[in-house]
Amino acid sequence: MLKNFLLLITALLVSLLAFRAAHAAPVPTPGSPAPDFTLSDAKQEQHQLADYAGQWLVLYFYPKDDTPGCTKQACSFRDDLFQLEKLGAKVVGISVDNANSHAKFAEKYKLPFPLLSDIDGKVAEKYGALTNLGVLKIAKRYTFLINPKSNIAKTYLKVDTSRHSQEIIDDLKQLQASP
């Protein structure tokens, strides 16, 4: 009896996940306008897409503050920030963590760029970067390179945290060299 009950629960969970995956928002494609957002950072200051108009924006979504992969990714952006800014790019991170969690994470690793709180996951959903398991919402590790006209220039849906920042630097150089 217990075995049948567990099988039923497992089947329901798999069905729910498949349903949610089938109904997830699409990922914006290169050339399309970047979805607008207004979110607060760790200091409760508002950031919106329009704040970055006229410059390149590396908008990266990540699952959780102070976890190994997210820390490696954030620290790589920190370490390469001079090169990114030299190419005219700003870096902004987004997760569903709250402002207090972002503040501790940024302080611990001396992150000099904003981490925005998307607690309800609405912005991540607009970018197709939300895993929504009902009561549990997690941002996927997706990055969007947004051009100075606020259009998606490139999407990164499979991120290798050990080389992601350098990959973006290389792509920025290539995109800026193109006519």
PDB file of C-alpha atoms in Angstrom:
ATOM      1  CA  MET A   1       0.000   0.000   0.000  1.00  0.00           C
ATOM      2  CA  LEU A   2       2.763   2.456   0.935  1.00  0.00           C
ATOM      3  CA  LYS A   3       4.685   1.513  -2.205  1.00  0.00           C
ATOM      4  CA  ASN A   4       1.664   2.319  -4.382  1.00  0.00           C
ATOM      5  CA  PHE A   5       1.160   5.615  -2.574  1.00  0.00           C
ATOM      6  CA  LEU A   6       4.808   6.603  -3.154  1.00  0.00           C
ATOM      7  CA  LEU A   7       4.536   5.654  -6.823  1.00  0.00           C
ATOM      8  CA  LEU A   8       1.410   7.802  -7.142  1.00  0.00           C
ATOM      9  CA  ILE A   9       3.100  10.793  -5.468  1.00  0.00           C
ATOM     10  CA  THR A  10       6.158  10.376  -7.704  1.00  0.00           C
ATOM     11  CA  ALA A  11       3.971  10.214 -10.819  1.00  0.00           C
ATOM     12  CA  LEU A  12       2.111  13.358  -9.741  1.00  0.00           C
ATOM     13  CA  LEU A  13       5.370  15.248  -9.138  1.00  0.00           C
ATOM     14  CA  VAL A  14       6.773  14.196 -12.516  1.00  0.00           C
ATOM     15  CA  SER A  15       3.512  15.273 -14.187  1.00  0.00           C
ATOM     16  CA  LEU A  16       3.590  18.626 -12.403  1.00  0.00           C
ATOM     17  CA  LEU A  17       7.197  19.244 -13.454  1.00  0.00           C
ATOM     18  CA  ALA A  18       6.434  18.287 -17.061  1.00  0.00           C
ATOM     19  CA  PHE A  19       3.366  20.569 -17.072  1.00  0.00           C
ATOM     20  CA  ARG A  20       5.346  23.503 -15.684  1.00  0.00           C
ATOM     21  CA  ALA A  21       8.198  22.929 -18.129  1.00  0.00           C
ATOM     22  CA  ALA A  22       5.750  22.831 -21.028  1.00  0.00           C
ATOM     23  CA  HIS A  23       4.191  26.108 -19.884  1.00  0.00           C
ATOM     24  CA  ALA A  24       7.401  27.961 -19.021  1.00  0.00           C
ATOM     25  CA  ALA A  25       7.874  31.385 -20.556  1.00  0.00           C
ATOM     26  CA  PRO A  26      10.004  31.402 -23.694  1.00  0.00           C
ATOM     27  CA  VAL A  27      13.580  32.635 -23.548  1.00  0.00           C
ATOM     28  CA  PRO A  28      13.981  35.939 -25.424  1.00  0.00           C
ATOM     29  CA  THR A  29      15.935  35.445 -28.623  1.00  0.00           C
ATOM     30  CA  PRO A  30      18.827  37.506 -29.973  1.00  0.00           C
ATOM     31  CA  GLY A  31      17.537  40.592 -31.743  1.00  0.00           C
ATOM     32  CA  SER A  32      14.384  40.829 -29.627  1.00  0.00           C
ATOM     33  CA  PRO A  33      13.843  43.593 -27.063  1.00  0.00           C
ATOM     34  CA  ALA A  34      15.070  42.688 -23.596  1.00  0.00           C
ATOM     35  CA  PRO A  35      12.142  42.324 -21.184  1.00  0.00           C
ATOM     36  CA  ASP A  36      11.823  45.328 -18.913  1.00  0.00           C
ATOM     37  CA  PHE A  37      12.400  45.005 -15.178  1.00  0.00           C
ATOM     38  CA  THR A  38      12.392  47.065 -12.014  1.00  0.00           C
ATOM     39  CA  LEU A  39      14.002  45.378  -9.009  1.00  0.00           C
ATOM     40  CA  SER A  40      15.755  46.416  -5.805  1.00  0.00           C
ATOM     41  CA  ASP A  41      19.363  45.690  -4.917  1.00  0.00           C
ATOM     42  CA  ALA A  42      20.836  44.877  -1.502  1.00  0.00           C
ATOM     43  CA  LYS A  43      20.707  48.587  -0.558  1.00  0.00           C
ATOM     44  CA  GLN A  44      17.026  48.808  -1.542  1.00  0.00           C
ATOM     45  CA  GLU A  45      17.920  50.970  -4.557  1.00  0.00           C
ATOM     46  CA  GLN A  46      15.759  50.424  -7.630  1.00  0.00           C
ATOM     47  CA  HIS A  47      17.290  49.265 -10.910  1.00  0.00           C
ATOM     48  CA  GLN A  48      15.488  49.053 -14.207  1.00  0.00           C
ATOM     49  CA  LEU A  49      16.476  48.116 -17.717  1.00  0.00           C
ATOM     50  CA  ALA A  50      16.295  51.774 -18.832  1.00  0.00           C
ATOM     51  CA  ASP A  51      19.130  52.608 -16.389  1.00  0.00           C
ATOM     52  CA  TYR A  52      21.488  50.662 -18.666  1.00  0.00           C
ATOM     53  CA  ALA A  53      20.345  52.049 -22.031  1.00  0.00           C
ATOM     54  CA  GLY A  54      23.263  53.201 -24.159  1.00  0.00           C
ATOM     55  CA  GLN A  55      25.669  50.613 -22.755  1.00  0.00           C
ATOM     56  CA  TRP A  56      26.144  46.877 -22.827  1.00  0.00           C
ATOM     57  CA  LEU A  57      24.567  44.906 -19.988  1.00  0.00           C
ATOM     58  CA  VAL A  58      25.534  41.459 -18.751  1.00  0.00           C
ATOM     59  CA  LEU A  59      22.328  40.372 -17.023  1.00  0.00           C
ATOM     60  CA  TYR A  60      22.881  37.073 -15.312  1.00  0.00           C
ATOM     61  CA  PHE A  61      20.407  34.934 -13.410  1.00  0.00           C
ATOM     62  CA  TYR A  62      21.704  32.507 -10.822  1.00  0.00           C
ATOM     63  CA  PRO A  63      20.124  29.979  -8.442  1.00  0.00           C
ATOM     64  CA  LYS A  64      21.308  30.863  -4.923  1.00  0.00           C
ATOM     65  CA  ASP A  65      23.630  33.228  -3.059  1.00  0.00           C
ATOM     66  CA  ASP A  66      26.785  31.759  -1.531  1.00  0.00           C
ATOM     67  CA  THR A  67      26.620  28.348  -3.192  1.00  0.00           C
ATOM     68  CA  PRO A  68      29.710  26.948  -4.948  1.00  0.00           C
ATOM     69  CA  GLY A  69      28.714  27.493  -8.596  1.00  0.00           C
ATOM     70  CA  CYS A  70      27.086  30.866  -7.960  1.00  0.00           C
ATOM     71  CA  THR A  71      30.081  32.050  -5.954  1.00  0.00           C
ATOM     72  CA  LYS A  72      32.492  30.965  -8.676  1.00  0.00           C
ATOM     73  CA  GLN A  73      30.439  32.769 -11.321  1.00  0.00           C
ATOM     74  CA  ALA A  74      30.069  35.979  -9.285  1.00  0.00           C
ATOM     75  CA  CYS A  75      33.765  36.067  -8.371  1.00  0.00           C
ATOM     76  CA  SER A  76      34.732  35.580 -12.018  1.00  0.00           C
ATOM     77  CA  PHE A  77      32.597  38.571 -12.971  1.00  0.00           C
ATOM     78  CA  ARG A  78      34.194  40.509 -10.100  1.00  0.00           C
ATOM     79  CA  ASP A  79      37.705  39.590 -11.202  1.00  0.00           C
ATOM     80  CA  ASP A  80      36.981  40.458 -14.853  1.00  0.00           C
ATOM     81  CA  LEU A  81      34.922  43.583 -14.170  1.00  0.00           C
ATOM     82  CA  PHE A  82      37.669  45.951 -15.320  1.00  0.00           C
ATOM     83  CA  GLN A  83      37.832  44.221 -18.708  1.00  0.00           C
ATOM     84  CA  LEU A  84      34.043  44.172 -19.018  1.00  0.00           C
ATOM     85  CA  GLU A  85      33.726  47.851 -18.126  1.00  0.00           C
ATOM     86  CA  LYS A  86      36.545  48.698 -20.551  1.00  0.00           C
ATOM     87  CA  LEU A  87      34.290  47.146 -23.224  1.00  0.00           C
ATOM     88  CA  GLY A  88      31.406  49.370 -22.055  1.00  0.00           C
ATOM     89  CA  ALA A  89      29.517  46.665 -20.164  1.00  0.00           C
ATOM     90  CA  LYS A  90      27.850  46.681 -16.760  1.00  0.00           C
ATOM     91  CA  VAL A  91      27.175  43.490 -14.806  1.00  0.00           C
ATOM     92  CA  VAL A  92      23.954  42.822 -12.883  1.00  0.00           C
ATOM     93  CA  GLY A  93      23.027  39.579 -11.125  1.00  0.00           C
ATOM     94  CA  ILE A  94      19.470  38.444 -10.367  1.00  0.00           C
ATOM     95  CA  SER A  95      18.180  35.644  -8.157  1.00  0.00           C
ATOM     96  CA  VAL A  96      15.092  34.986  -6.087  1.00  0.00           C
ATOM     97  CA  ASP A  97      17.073  35.544  -2.864  1.00  0.00           C
ATOM     98  CA  ASN A  98      16.130  38.514  -0.686  1.00  0.00           C
ATOM     99  CA  ALA A  99      18.084  41.763  -0.277  1.00  0.00           C
ATOM    100  CA  ASN A 100      19.608  40.680   3.047  1.00  0.00           C
ATOM    101  CA  SER A 101      21.001  37.501   1.489  1.00  0.00           C
ATOM    102  CA  HIS A 102      22.403  39.542  -1.420  1.00  0.00           C
ATOM    103  CA  ALA A 103      24.026  42.027   0.962  1.00  0.00           C
ATOM    104  CA  LYS A 104      25.817  39.248   2.880  1.00  0.00           C
ATOM    105  CA  PHE A 105      26.907  37.520  -0.337  1.00  0.00           C
ATOM    106  CA  ALA A 106      28.189  40.755  -1.902  1.00  0.00           C
ATOM    107  CA  GLU A 107      30.043  41.756   1.268  1.00  0.00           C
ATOM    108  CA  LYS A 108      31.601  38.329   1.811  1.00  0.00           C
ATOM    109  CA  TYR A 109      33.029  38.198  -1.726  1.00  0.00           C
ATOM    110  CA  LYS A 110      33.480  41.957  -2.304  1.00  0.00           C
ATOM    111  CA  LEU A 111      31.139  41.964  -5.308  1.00  0.00           C
ATOM    112  CA  PRO A 112      31.188  45.473  -6.825  1.00  0.00           C
ATOM    113  CA  PHE A 113      28.089  45.098  -9.010  1.00  0.00           C
ATOM    114  CA  PRO A 114      24.389  45.010  -8.085  1.00  0.00           C
ATOM    115  CA  LEU A 115      22.587  41.826  -7.130  1.00  0.00           C
ATOM    116  CA  LEU A 116      18.855  42.276  -7.609  1.00  0.00           C
ATOM    117  CA  SER A 117      16.122  40.534  -5.640  1.00  0.00           C
ATOM    118  CA  ASP A 118      13.429  38.898  -7.744  1.00  0.00           C
ATOM    119  CA  ILE A 119      11.671  37.283  -4.809  1.00  0.00           C
ATOM    120  CA  ASP A 120       8.466  36.444  -6.685  1.00  0.00           C
ATOM    121  CA  GLY A 121      10.406  35.281  -9.767  1.00  0.00           C
ATOM    122  CA  LYS A 122       8.460  37.491 -12.177  1.00  0.00           C
ATOM    123  CA  VAL A 123      11.530  38.920 -13.915  1.00  0.00           C
ATOM    124  CA  ALA A 124      13.216  35.519 -14.175  1.00  0.00           C
ATOM    125  CA  GLU A 125       9.973  34.236 -15.677  1.00  0.00           C
ATOM    126  CA  LYS A 126       9.972  37.016 -18.308  1.00  0.00           C
ATOM    127  CA  TYR A 127      13.435  35.857 -19.340  1.00  0.00           C
ATOM    128  CA  GLY A 128      12.468  32.174 -19.344  1.00  0.00           C
ATOM    129  CA  ALA A 129      14.920  31.710 -16.471  1.00  0.00           C
ATOM    130  CA  LEU A 130      12.593  30.494 -13.738  1.00  0.00           C
ATOM    131  CA  THR A 131      12.194  27.004 -12.383  1.00  0.00           C
ATOM    132  CA  ASN A 132       8.841  27.103 -10.616  1.00  0.00           C
ATOM    133  CA  LEU A 133       8.041  24.087  -8.480  1.00  0.00           C
ATOM    134  CA  GLY A 134       5.006  25.645  -6.836  1.00  0.00           C
ATOM    135  CA  VAL A 135       6.238  26.685  -3.412  1.00  0.00           C
ATOM    136  CA  LEU A 136       9.873  26.600  -4.543  1.00  0.00           C
ATOM    137  CA  LYS A 137      11.132  29.026  -7.167  1.00  0.00           C
ATOM    138  CA  ILE A 138      14.720  29.051  -8.380  1.00  0.00           C
ATOM    139  CA  ALA A 139      16.378  31.094 -11.096  1.00  0.00           C
ATOM    140  CA  LYS A 140      18.132  29.082 -13.782  1.00  0.00           C
ATOM    141  CA  ARG A 141      21.770  29.880 -14.532  1.00  0.00           C
ATOM    142  CA  TYR A 142      21.088  31.918 -17.672  1.00  0.00           C
ATOM    143  CA  THR A 143      22.894  35.017 -18.895  1.00  0.00           C
ATOM    144  CA  PHE A 144      21.733  37.621 -21.377  1.00  0.00           C
ATOM    145  CA  LEU A 145      24.077  40.002 -23.131  1.00  0.00           C
ATOM    146  CA  ILE A 146      21.994  43.095 -23.857  1.00  0.00           C
ATOM    147  CA  ASN A 147      23.198  45.684 -26.369  1.00  0.00           C
ATOM    148  CA  PRO A 148      23.102  49.484 -25.933  1.00  0.00           C
ATOM    149  CA  LYS A 149      19.699  49.612 -27.694  1.00  0.00           C
ATOM    150  CA  SER A 150      18.268  47.274 -25.012  1.00  0.00           C
ATOM    151  CA  ASN A 151      17.973  44.303 -27.365  1.00  0.00           C
ATOM    152  CA  ILE A 152      19.168  40.799 -26.615  1.00  0.00           C
ATOM    153  CA  ALA A 153      22.517  40.360 -28.364  1.00  0.00           C
ATOM    154  CA  LYS A 154      23.319  36.871 -27.088  1.00  0.00           C
ATOM    155  CA  THR A 155      21.880  34.285 -24.713  1.00  0.00           C
ATOM    156  CA  TYR A 156      23.821  31.807 -22.608  1.00  0.00           C
ATOM    157  CA  LEU A 157      21.664  28.901 -21.492  1.00  0.00           C
ATOM    158  CA  LYS A 158      24.474  26.451 -20.702  1.00  0.00           C
ATOM    159  CA  VAL A 159      26.944  28.227 -18.483  1.00  0.00           C
ATOM    160  CA  ASP A 160      30.328  26.881 -17.452  1.00  0.00           C
ATOM    161  CA  THR A 161      31.037  29.045 -14.396  1.00  0.00           C
ATOM    162  CA  SER A 162      34.803  28.560 -14.713  1.00  0.00           C
ATOM    163  CA  ARG A 163      34.983  30.271 -18.120  1.00  0.00           C
ATOM    164  CA  HIS A 164      31.714  32.175 -18.495  1.00  0.00           C
ATOM    165  CA  SER A 165      33.061  35.653 -17.796  1.00  0.00           C
ATOM    166  CA  GLN A 166      35.865  35.231 -20.343  1.00  0.00           C
ATOM    167  CA  GLU A 167      33.360  33.869 -22.869  1.00  0.00           C
ATOM    168  CA  ILE A 168      31.339  37.068 -22.510  1.00  0.00           C
ATOM    169  CA  ILE A 169      34.458  39.231 -22.881  1.00  0.00           C
ATOM    170  CA  ASP A 170      35.349  37.377 -26.091  1.00  0.00           C
ATOM    171  CA  ASP A 171      31.788  37.700 -27.425  1.00  0.00           C
ATOM    172  CA  LEU A 172      31.645  41.406 -26.573  1.00  0.00           C
ATOM    173  CA  LYS A 173      34.859  42.006 -28.521  1.00  0.00           C
ATOM    174  CA  GLN A 174      33.475  40.085 -31.482  1.00  0.00           C
ATOM    175  CA  LEU A 175      30.068  41.822 -31.392  1.00  0.00           C
ATOM    176  CA  GLN A 176      31.665  45.247 -31.131  1.00  0.00           C
ATOM    177  CA  ALA A 177      33.998  44.509 -34.045  1.00  0.00           C
ATOM    178  CA  SER A 178      31.072  43.534 -36.292  1.00  0.00           C
ATOM    179  CA  PRO A 179      29.600  46.264 -38.495  1.00  0.00           C
TER     180      PRO A 179
END
